[in-house]
Amino acid sequence: MTVLLETQSVSKNFGALRATREVSFKLEEGARHALIGPNGAGKTTFINLLTGVLPPNSGKVLLKDRDITQMAQAERVKLGIARTFQINRLFRGLSVLENVYMAVAERVGAAPKMLTPAGAQRDVIDESMQLLESLKLADIAHHTIVGLPYGRQRLVELAITLGLKPEVLLLDEPAAGVPSAESHIILDAIDALPKTIGVLIIDHDMDLVFRFAKRITVLVRGAIFAEGTPKEIGANPDVRAVYLGQATQHG
Amino acid sequence: MSATDLQNHPAARALAQRHRLRVWEGLPWLLALACYFAFPRYLGFGTEILITVLFAISLDLALGYAGIVTLGHAAFFGAGAYTVGMLAKNGIWTEPITGLLLGAAVAGLIGFLSGLVLLRTAGLTLLMLTLCFMGLLEESANMGADFTGGFDGLDSLPIKPIVGMFEFDVLYSKTQYLYVLAVLFVCFVFTRTLVYSPFGHSLTGIRENTLRMHAVGAPVERRLVICYTISAAIAGIAGALWAQANAYVNLSTLGLDRAATVLIILVLGGYGRLYGAFVGAFVYMMLEHFLSKLYPEAWQLGLGLLLVVIALFARGGILGIGEELRRRFRGWRNKP
């Protein structure tokens, strides 16, 4: 298996707070990898280091053996790293289709065009519509984001990201805030992702994690605490003590 | 749904036809032409309104579409005006149309260079920095009296006839009015093309959610600088027109008064809507004109009250009120 995305002892400090401590991590091609950990374990910080939102204090980030530590977020997107956000970050005043159009136009290089109408880019519109259809969003494609139910907004969040055709997909709590009656739509969408792309999912929802992941990394206080298959992690008494035990208590 | 169903989906059709011309879009131009024949004695005032419309359009591109919050847009209006003024006064360049292009180039260059630095910030910081930058330019124009005429400005600018045939009209501004209207039309067509292009769509994306634009791989800062440069160049054309039409230039072209007024005009008409600039400039300047005749001492009170009402009840400006009414009317009609 080839390694897509890799970190080599990456650290990030916010003043005295060591949010990420010497994390060495590998995401392989076709991976279905989950990153779990208690609140404040540094999961989102780690995603921000991978995507280039934050620069690390030390260590390296590699994409297919290429050092991308200093690379800006937009450049990393061009190389195939895409993410969803824990809290929806959508173009709220625009329609669902226009939201996805934004990502597709950027990927195919149509976005800098100034003198032709956006509506004349039929290929971008068609691809966006097909993507919405595959996520069962086509029937609401003309709705403005404001006013859509939260679960649908989460799907649009995913649709925008898939419009970038990523090789590495980072999902930050994709089902957070979605009523359980709707969460299966998101799970189905994740199940249907192309097998070749490497997916890293962050979530608190243990059902989701154990259903989805082939491999799990446990992060505690910014450092890797354990890593293994779902079976190994589930059977690890230390993990149960620091994390799963808590989760069961809280229901 | 099949592939053709998807192509004919209402959302796909709406997006594909978004840029189509609508019938009412001819209205402002017909009205402007009608005014030329109906009010021959007010064409000087009309010219002033048209120039303000152009200036407001330039601001709409930056503020309304890309969400660049600026209180210093008169910097570019003044840059265009002073470019034409200084070149003409010293006898270096007096041809009007190329004069506009020079004004646009100088204003665009200043916009590009200042944008490279200022657009790294956003929100209130950006608002203050644009204000400061305009202040710097205004003070330079004030101090460099040898070139700019200082506080008095430059008057009696010699401007050649347009395409060598049409003399600028000192008394009734007939030539100026049609000339400005034609330039406004060209600049408007360009701006309209731009905002409906994929580039314009991505500017809207930056306004709606900058973080997400970074995450879809858009070079946000570069797009903003390009937009700001174009906006500055159009503002420069407006300023250059002002200097040519009035045959003088002074510090009022660079001041906070002008920058704040154009912002108020855009908010009044409705920003991010292209035609808000037309409605806002017309309503504001008509009110200013008649209120100041009726109540020479307290006319600003009326405008102030209007603005309070707009800010409280109609965030989309006058055009926003129209959209809301139309939406409600449709909802009411579609009720079973």
mmCIF file of N, CA and C in Angstrom, chain A residues 73-74 77-78 83-85 88-94 97-99 101-103 106-107 110-122 125-126 129-130 133 138-142 157 160-161 164, chain B residues 1-3 6-19 190 193-220 223 226 230:
data_model
loop_
_atom_site.group_PDB
_atom_site.id
_atom_site.type_symbol
_atom_site.label_atom_id
_atom_site.label_comp_id
_atom_site.label_asym_id
_atom_site.label_seq_id
_atom_site.Cartn_x
_atom_site.Cartn_y
_atom_site.Cartn_z
ATOM 1 N N GLN A 73 -2.884 26.573 2.162
ATOM 2 C CA GLN A 73 -4.075 25.728 2.104
ATOM 3 C C GLN A 73 -4.557 25.505 0.666
ATOM 4 N N ALA A 74 -4.672 26.610 -0.095
ATOM 5 C CA ALA A 74 -5.223 26.507 -1.449
ATOM 6 C C ALA A 74 -4.348 25.607 -2.333
ATOM 7 N N VAL A 77 -5.033 22.022 -1.586
ATOM 8 C CA VAL A 77 -6.299 21.588 -2.196
ATOM 9 C C VAL A 77 -6.058 21.179 -3.644
ATOM 10 N N LYS A 78 -5.228 21.967 -4.337
ATOM 11 C CA LYS A 78 -4.926 21.657 -5.739
ATOM 12 C C LYS A 78 -4.229 20.305 -5.871
ATOM 13 N N ARG A 83 -11.269 18.872 2.721
ATOM 14 C CA ARG A 83 -11.838 18.623 4.040
ATOM 15 C C ARG A 83 -13.270 19.111 4.121
ATOM 16 N N THR A 84 -13.995 18.552 5.093
ATOM 17 C CA THR A 84 -15.256 19.172 5.480
ATOM 18 C C THR A 84 -15.037 19.797 6.850
ATOM 19 N N PHE A 85 -15.935 20.704 7.224
ATOM 20 C CA PHE A 85 -15.776 21.395 8.499
ATOM 21 C C PHE A 85 -16.750 20.843 9.530
ATOM 22 N N ASN A 88 -20.825 23.771 9.727
ATOM 23 C CA ASN A 88 -21.026 24.075 8.311
ATOM 24 C C ASN A 88 -20.408 25.404 7.902
ATOM 25 N N ARG A 89 -19.658 25.370 6.832
ATOM 26 C CA ARG A 89 -19.143 26.616 6.259
ATOM 27 C C ARG A 89 -19.589 26.658 4.821
ATOM 28 N N LEU A 90 -20.792 27.196 4.629
ATOM 29 C CA LEU A 90 -21.384 27.209 3.301
ATOM 30 C C LEU A 90 -21.575 28.642 2.831
ATOM 31 N N PHE A 91 -21.869 28.794 1.542
ATOM 32 C CA PHE A 91 -22.196 30.107 0.989
ATOM 33 C C PHE A 91 -23.696 30.279 1.179
ATOM 34 N N ARG A 92 -24.063 30.858 2.316
ATOM 35 C CA ARG A 92 -25.436 30.744 2.799
ATOM 36 C C ARG A 92 -26.453 31.464 1.926
ATOM 37 N N GLY A 93 -26.020 32.518 1.240
ATOM 38 C CA GLY A 93 -26.971 33.264 0.433
ATOM 39 C C GLY A 93 -27.166 32.673 -0.969
ATOM 40 N N LEU A 94 -26.406 31.631 -1.303
ATOM 41 C CA LEU A 94 -26.463 31.069 -2.652
ATOM 42 C C LEU A 94 -27.252 29.760 -2.662
ATOM 43 N N LEU A 97 -26.884 24.414 -5.770
ATOM 44 C CA LEU A 97 -26.101 24.216 -6.996
ATOM 45 C C LEU A 97 -24.947 25.210 -7.080
ATOM 46 N N GLU A 98 -25.242 26.484 -6.764
ATOM 47 C CA GLU A 98 -24.181 27.499 -6.837
ATOM 48 C C GLU A 98 -23.058 27.206 -5.848
ATOM 49 N N ASN A 99 -23.400 26.593 -4.709
ATOM 50 C CA ASN A 99 -22.385 26.207 -3.736
ATOM 51 C C ASN A 99 -21.426 25.179 -4.332
ATOM 52 N N TYR A 101 -21.049 24.459 -7.503
ATOM 53 C CA TYR A 101 -20.414 25.083 -8.678
ATOM 54 C C TYR A 101 -19.086 25.725 -8.282
ATOM 55 N N MET A 102 -19.092 26.397 -7.124
ATOM 56 C CA MET A 102 -17.899 27.089 -6.641
ATOM 57 C C MET A 102 -16.692 26.145 -6.608
ATOM 58 N N ALA A 103 -16.890 24.953 -6.038
ATOM 59 C CA ALA A 103 -15.782 24.006 -5.894
ATOM 60 C C ALA A 103 -15.383 23.416 -7.244
ATOM 61 N N GLU A 106 -13.539 25.824 -9.459
ATOM 62 C CA GLU A 106 -12.175 26.030 -8.968
ATOM 63 C C GLU A 106 -11.282 24.867 -9.403
ATOM 64 N N ARG A 107 -11.793 23.642 -9.298
ATOM 65 C CA ARG A 107 -10.980 22.471 -9.621
ATOM 66 C C ARG A 107 -10.642 22.401 -11.108
ATOM 67 N N ALA A 110 -11.952 26.860 -14.178
ATOM 68 C CA ALA A 110 -12.845 27.816 -14.849
ATOM 69 C C ALA A 110 -13.015 29.094 -14.035
ATOM 70 N N ALA A 111 -12.709 29.029 -12.735
ATOM 71 C CA ALA A 111 -13.041 30.142 -11.844
ATOM 72 C C ALA A 111 -12.387 31.484 -12.194
ATOM 73 N N PRO A 112 -11.164 31.518 -12.755
ATOM 74 C CA PRO A 112 -10.595 32.844 -13.040
ATOM 75 C C PRO A 112 -11.183 33.528 -14.277
ATOM 76 N N LYS A 113 -12.036 32.859 -15.032
ATOM 77 C CA LYS A 113 -12.563 33.469 -16.259
ATOM 78 C C LYS A 113 -13.434 34.672 -15.951
ATOM 79 N N MET A 114 -13.180 35.776 -16.663
ATOM 80 C CA MET A 114 -13.871 37.023 -16.362
ATOM 81 C C MET A 114 -14.894 37.424 -17.404
ATOM 82 N N LEU A 115 -14.703 37.025 -18.637
ATOM 83 C CA LEU A 115 -15.496 37.621 -19.715
ATOM 84 C C LEU A 115 -16.572 36.707 -20.279
ATOM 85 N N THR A 116 -16.662 35.471 -19.762
ATOM 86 C CA THR A 116 -17.781 34.615 -20.166
ATOM 87 C C THR A 116 -18.676 34.402 -18.945
ATOM 88 N N PRO A 117 -19.986 34.249 -19.176
ATOM 89 C CA PRO A 117 -20.888 34.067 -18.034
ATOM 90 C C PRO A 117 -20.659 32.736 -17.328
ATOM 91 N N ALA A 118 -20.878 32.734 -16.014
ATOM 92 C CA ALA A 118 -20.744 31.500 -15.245
ATOM 93 C C ALA A 118 -21.712 30.448 -15.767
ATOM 94 N N GLY A 119 -22.889 30.921 -16.250
ATOM 95 C CA GLY A 119 -23.905 30.005 -16.733
ATOM 96 C C GLY A 119 -23.530 29.320 -18.038
ATOM 97 N N ALA A 120 -22.502 29.848 -18.733
ATOM 98 C CA ALA A 120 -22.093 29.244 -20.002
ATOM 99 C C ALA A 120 -21.139 28.071 -19.789
ATOM 100 N N GLN A 121 -20.701 27.845 -18.558
ATOM 101 C CA GLN A 121 -19.811 26.713 -18.267
ATOM 102 C C GLN A 121 -20.668 25.478 -18.050
ATOM 103 N N ARG A 122 -21.220 24.951 -19.156
ATOM 104 C CA ARG A 122 -22.166 23.847 -19.031
ATOM 105 C C ARG A 122 -21.533 22.637 -18.340
ATOM 106 N N ILE A 125 -21.688 23.056 -14.632
ATOM 107 C CA ILE A 125 -23.057 22.911 -14.129
ATOM 108 C C ILE A 125 -23.473 21.438 -14.149
ATOM 109 N N ASP A 126 -23.205 20.759 -15.287
ATOM 110 C CA ASP A 126 -23.618 19.362 -15.405
ATOM 111 C C ASP A 126 -22.943 18.485 -14.360
ATOM 112 N N MET A 129 -24.489 19.111 -11.003
ATOM 113 C CA MET A 129 -25.811 18.502 -10.876
ATOM 114 C C MET A 129 -25.702 16.988 -10.668
ATOM 115 N N GLN A 130 -24.766 16.355 -11.392
ATOM 116 C CA GLN A 130 -24.607 14.910 -11.229
ATOM 117 C C GLN A 130 -24.151 14.559 -9.821
ATOM 118 N N GLU A 133 -27.069 14.840 -7.590
ATOM 119 C CA GLU A 133 -27.943 13.684 -7.811
ATOM 120 C C GLU A 133 -27.422 12.466 -7.046
ATOM 121 N N ALA A 138 -30.450 16.504 -5.647
ATOM 122 C CA ALA A 138 -30.848 17.193 -6.878
ATOM 123 C C ALA A 138 -32.190 17.903 -6.731
ATOM 124 N N ASP A 139 -33.112 17.283 -5.965
ATOM 125 C CA ASP A 139 -34.443 17.896 -5.870
ATOM 126 C C ASP A 139 -34.431 19.217 -5.119
ATOM 127 N N ILE A 140 -33.390 19.497 -4.329
ATOM 128 C CA ILE A 140 -33.357 20.790 -3.638
ATOM 129 C C ILE A 140 -32.243 21.685 -4.182
ATOM 130 N N ALA A 141 -31.766 21.387 -5.412
ATOM 131 C CA ALA A 141 -30.601 22.106 -5.954
ATOM 132 C C ALA A 141 -30.841 23.603 -6.084
ATOM 133 N N HIS A 142 -32.089 24.021 -6.273
ATOM 134 C CA HIS A 142 -32.351 25.449 -6.465
ATOM 135 C C HIS A 142 -32.660 26.165 -5.151
ATOM 136 N N GLU A 157 -22.271 20.384 2.472
ATOM 137 C CA GLU A 157 -20.875 20.503 2.929
ATOM 138 C C GLU A 157 -20.025 19.388 2.288
ATOM 139 N N ILE A 160 -19.724 19.889 -1.654
ATOM 140 C CA ILE A 160 -18.709 20.871 -2.054
ATOM 141 C C ILE A 160 -17.337 20.216 -2.041
ATOM 142 N N THR A 161 -17.067 19.463 -0.966
ATOM 143 C CA THR A 161 -15.759 18.831 -0.821
ATOM 144 C C THR A 161 -15.533 17.780 -1.915
ATOM 145 N N LEU A 164 -14.297 18.725 -5.370
ATOM 146 C CA LEU A 164 -12.860 18.943 -5.567
ATOM 147 C C LEU A 164 -12.155 17.666 -6.012
ATOM 148 N N MET B 1 -32.973 10.548 -11.856
ATOM 149 C CA MET B 1 -33.057 11.532 -12.939
ATOM 150 C C MET B 1 -32.020 11.238 -14.016
ATOM 151 N N SER B 2 -32.417 11.393 -15.257
ATOM 152 C CA SER B 2 -31.464 11.150 -16.341
ATOM 153 C C SER B 2 -30.609 12.385 -16.564
ATOM 154 N N ALA B 3 -29.599 12.240 -17.423
ATOM 155 C CA ALA B 3 -28.670 13.353 -17.654
ATOM 156 C C ALA B 3 -29.390 14.574 -18.215
ATOM 157 N N LEU B 6 -31.353 16.332 -15.583
ATOM 158 C CA LEU B 6 -30.489 17.151 -14.738
ATOM 159 C C LEU B 6 -30.151 18.467 -15.429
ATOM 160 N N GLN B 7 -29.951 18.387 -16.762
ATOM 161 C CA GLN B 7 -29.630 19.620 -17.494
ATOM 162 C C GLN B 7 -30.793 20.587 -17.514
ATOM 163 N N ASN B 8 -32.026 20.025 -17.489
ATOM 164 C CA ASN B 8 -33.202 20.886 -17.521
ATOM 165 C C ASN B 8 -33.758 21.181 -16.138
ATOM 166 N N HIS B 9 -33.033 20.750 -15.130
ATOM 167 C CA HIS B 9 -33.454 21.014 -13.762
ATOM 168 C C HIS B 9 -33.590 22.531 -13.559
ATOM 169 N N PRO B 10 -34.610 22.968 -12.799
ATOM 170 C CA PRO B 10 -34.792 24.407 -12.594
ATOM 171 C C PRO B 10 -33.531 25.122 -12.087
ATOM 172 N N ALA B 11 -32.790 24.458 -11.200
ATOM 173 C CA ALA B 11 -31.581 25.095 -10.657
ATOM 174 C C ALA B 11 -30.533 25.282 -11.756
ATOM 175 N N ALA B 12 -30.351 24.251 -12.593
ATOM 176 C CA ALA B 12 -29.359 24.328 -13.666
ATOM 177 C C ALA B 12 -29.767 25.398 -14.676
ATOM 178 N N ARG B 13 -31.075 25.448 -14.976
ATOM 179 C CA ARG B 13 -31.536 26.451 -15.933
ATOM 180 C C ARG B 13 -31.385 27.858 -15.370
ATOM 181 N N ALA B 14 -31.727 28.008 -14.076
ATOM 182 C CA ALA B 14 -31.616 29.332 -13.450
ATOM 183 C C ALA B 14 -30.169 29.828 -13.517
ATOM 184 N N LEU B 15 -29.220 28.925 -13.238
ATOM 185 C CA LEU B 15 -27.814 29.319 -13.255
ATOM 186 C C LEU B 15 -27.350 29.606 -14.683
ATOM 187 N N ALA B 16 -27.810 28.781 -15.633
ATOM 188 C CA ALA B 16 -27.388 28.945 -17.023
ATOM 189 C C ALA B 16 -27.944 30.240 -17.621
ATOM 190 N N GLN B 17 -29.078 30.717 -17.076
ATOM 191 C CA GLN B 17 -29.710 31.910 -17.664
ATOM 192 C C GLN B 17 -29.583 33.140 -16.784
ATOM 193 N N ARG B 18 -28.804 33.018 -15.725
ATOM 194 C CA ARG B 18 -28.698 34.107 -14.749
ATOM 195 C C ARG B 18 -28.256 35.421 -15.382
ATOM 196 N N HIS B 19 -27.382 35.329 -16.385
ATOM 197 C CA HIS B 19 -26.788 36.527 -16.967
ATOM 198 C C HIS B 19 -27.616 37.117 -18.101
ATOM 199 N N PHE B 190 -19.172 46.226 -18.986
ATOM 200 C CA PHE B 190 -18.001 45.478 -18.528
ATOM 201 C C PHE B 190 -18.234 44.912 -17.124
ATOM 202 N N THR B 193 -20.741 42.086 -17.085
ATOM 203 C CA THR B 193 -20.125 40.850 -17.581
ATOM 204 C C THR B 193 -19.291 40.197 -16.482
ATOM 205 N N LEU B 194 -18.544 41.043 -15.797
ATOM 206 C CA LEU B 194 -17.621 40.550 -14.772
ATOM 207 C C LEU B 194 -18.363 39.874 -13.620
ATOM 208 N N VAL B 195 -19.446 40.515 -13.132
ATOM 209 C CA VAL B 195 -20.082 39.948 -11.938
ATOM 210 C C VAL B 195 -20.828 38.647 -12.258
ATOM 211 N N TYR B 196 -21.224 38.443 -13.514
ATOM 212 C CA TYR B 196 -21.898 37.192 -13.859
ATOM 213 C C TYR B 196 -20.932 36.115 -14.343
ATOM 214 N N SER B 197 -19.636 36.436 -14.392
ATOM 215 C CA SER B 197 -18.639 35.458 -14.848
ATOM 216 C C SER B 197 -18.277 34.511 -13.695
ATOM 217 N N PRO B 198 -17.584 33.411 -14.008
ATOM 218 C CA PRO B 198 -17.092 32.556 -12.921
ATOM 219 C C PRO B 198 -16.240 33.337 -11.916
ATOM 220 N N PHE B 199 -15.455 34.294 -12.411
ATOM 221 C CA PHE B 199 -14.655 35.136 -11.511
ATOM 222 C C PHE B 199 -15.559 35.885 -10.533
ATOM 223 N N GLY B 200 -16.621 36.497 -11.087
ATOM 224 C CA GLY B 200 -17.565 37.221 -10.235
ATOM 225 C C GLY B 200 -18.239 36.300 -9.235
ATOM 226 N N HIS B 201 -18.549 35.074 -9.690
ATOM 227 C CA HIS B 201 -19.159 34.090 -8.792
ATOM 228 C C HIS B 201 -18.218 33.785 -7.635
ATOM 229 N N SER B 202 -16.919 33.682 -7.940
ATOM 230 C CA SER B 202 -15.972 33.369 -6.871
ATOM 231 C C SER B 202 -15.798 34.563 -5.926
ATOM 232 N N LEU B 203 -15.968 35.795 -6.443
ATOM 233 C CA LEU B 203 -15.943 36.963 -5.540
ATOM 234 C C LEU B 203 -17.103 36.871 -4.548
ATOM 235 N N THR B 204 -18.282 36.493 -5.056
ATOM 236 C CA THR B 204 -19.428 36.315 -4.174
ATOM 237 C C THR B 204 -19.119 35.256 -3.123
ATOM 238 N N GLY B 205 -18.421 34.208 -3.549
ATOM 239 C CA GLY B 205 -18.026 33.158 -2.612
ATOM 240 C C GLY B 205 -17.134 33.707 -1.506
ATOM 241 N N ILE B 206 -16.201 34.576 -1.872
ATOM 242 C CA ILE B 206 -15.312 35.164 -0.872
ATOM 243 C C ILE B 206 -16.126 36.009 0.108
ATOM 244 N N ARG B 207 -17.104 36.744 -0.419
ATOM 245 C CA ARG B 207 -17.945 37.566 0.456
ATOM 246 C C ARG B 207 -18.765 36.681 1.400
ATOM 247 N N GLU B 208 -19.311 35.591 0.858
ATOM 248 C CA GLU B 208 -20.206 34.749 1.645
ATOM 249 C C GLU B 208 -19.442 33.910 2.666
ATOM 250 N N ASN B 209 -18.271 33.416 2.307
ATOM 251 C CA ASN B 209 -17.509 32.593 3.246
ATOM 252 C C ASN B 209 -16.048 32.459 2.811
ATOM 253 N N THR B 210 -15.217 33.361 3.328
ATOM 254 C CA THR B 210 -13.807 33.407 2.932
ATOM 255 C C THR B 210 -13.088 32.097 3.276
ATOM 256 N N LEU B 211 -13.366 31.595 4.479
ATOM 257 C CA LEU B 211 -12.684 30.370 4.916
ATOM 258 C C LEU B 211 -12.943 29.213 3.956
ATOM 259 N N ARG B 212 -14.203 29.098 3.531
ATOM 260 C CA ARG B 212 -14.557 28.005 2.639
ATOM 261 C C ARG B 212 -13.884 28.182 1.276
ATOM 262 N N MET B 213 -13.743 29.448 0.829
ATOM 263 C CA MET B 213 -13.073 29.675 -0.450
ATOM 264 C C MET B 213 -11.627 29.200 -0.395
ATOM 265 N N HIS B 214 -10.966 29.435 0.737
ATOM 266 C CA HIS B 214 -9.611 28.891 0.893
ATOM 267 C C HIS B 214 -9.664 27.369 0.767
ATOM 268 N N ALA B 215 -10.687 26.770 1.397
ATOM 269 C CA ALA B 215 -10.773 25.306 1.449
ATOM 270 C C ALA B 215 -11.152 24.685 0.110
ATOM 271 N N VAL B 216 -11.720 25.469 -0.834
ATOM 272 C CA VAL B 216 -11.933 24.881 -2.162
ATOM 273 C C VAL B 216 -10.763 25.219 -3.099
ATOM 274 N N GLY B 217 -9.709 25.771 -2.535
ATOM 275 C CA GLY B 217 -8.488 25.975 -3.313
ATOM 276 C C GLY B 217 -8.436 27.262 -4.097
ATOM 277 N N ALA B 218 -9.278 28.248 -3.731
ATOM 278 C CA ALA B 218 -9.258 29.522 -4.446
ATOM 279 C C ALA B 218 -8.134 30.409 -3.915
ATOM 280 N N PRO B 219 -7.370 31.044 -4.811
ATOM 281 C CA PRO B 219 -6.361 32.005 -4.369
ATOM 282 C C PRO B 219 -7.046 33.303 -3.941
ATOM 283 N N VAL B 220 -7.547 33.316 -2.707
ATOM 284 C CA VAL B 220 -8.441 34.382 -2.255
ATOM 285 C C VAL B 220 -7.800 35.768 -2.370
ATOM 286 N N ARG B 223 -7.464 37.030 -5.967
ATOM 287 C CA ARG B 223 -8.761 37.436 -6.513
ATOM 288 C C ARG B 223 -9.172 38.796 -5.973
ATOM 289 N N ILE B 226 -7.122 41.582 -7.598
ATOM 290 C CA ILE B 226 -7.561 41.832 -8.975
ATOM 291 C C ILE B 226 -8.860 42.634 -8.966
ATOM 292 N N ILE B 230 -9.456 46.487 -10.444
ATOM 293 C CA ILE B 230 -10.461 46.843 -11.454
ATOM 294 C C ILE B 230 -11.413 47.898 -10.904
#
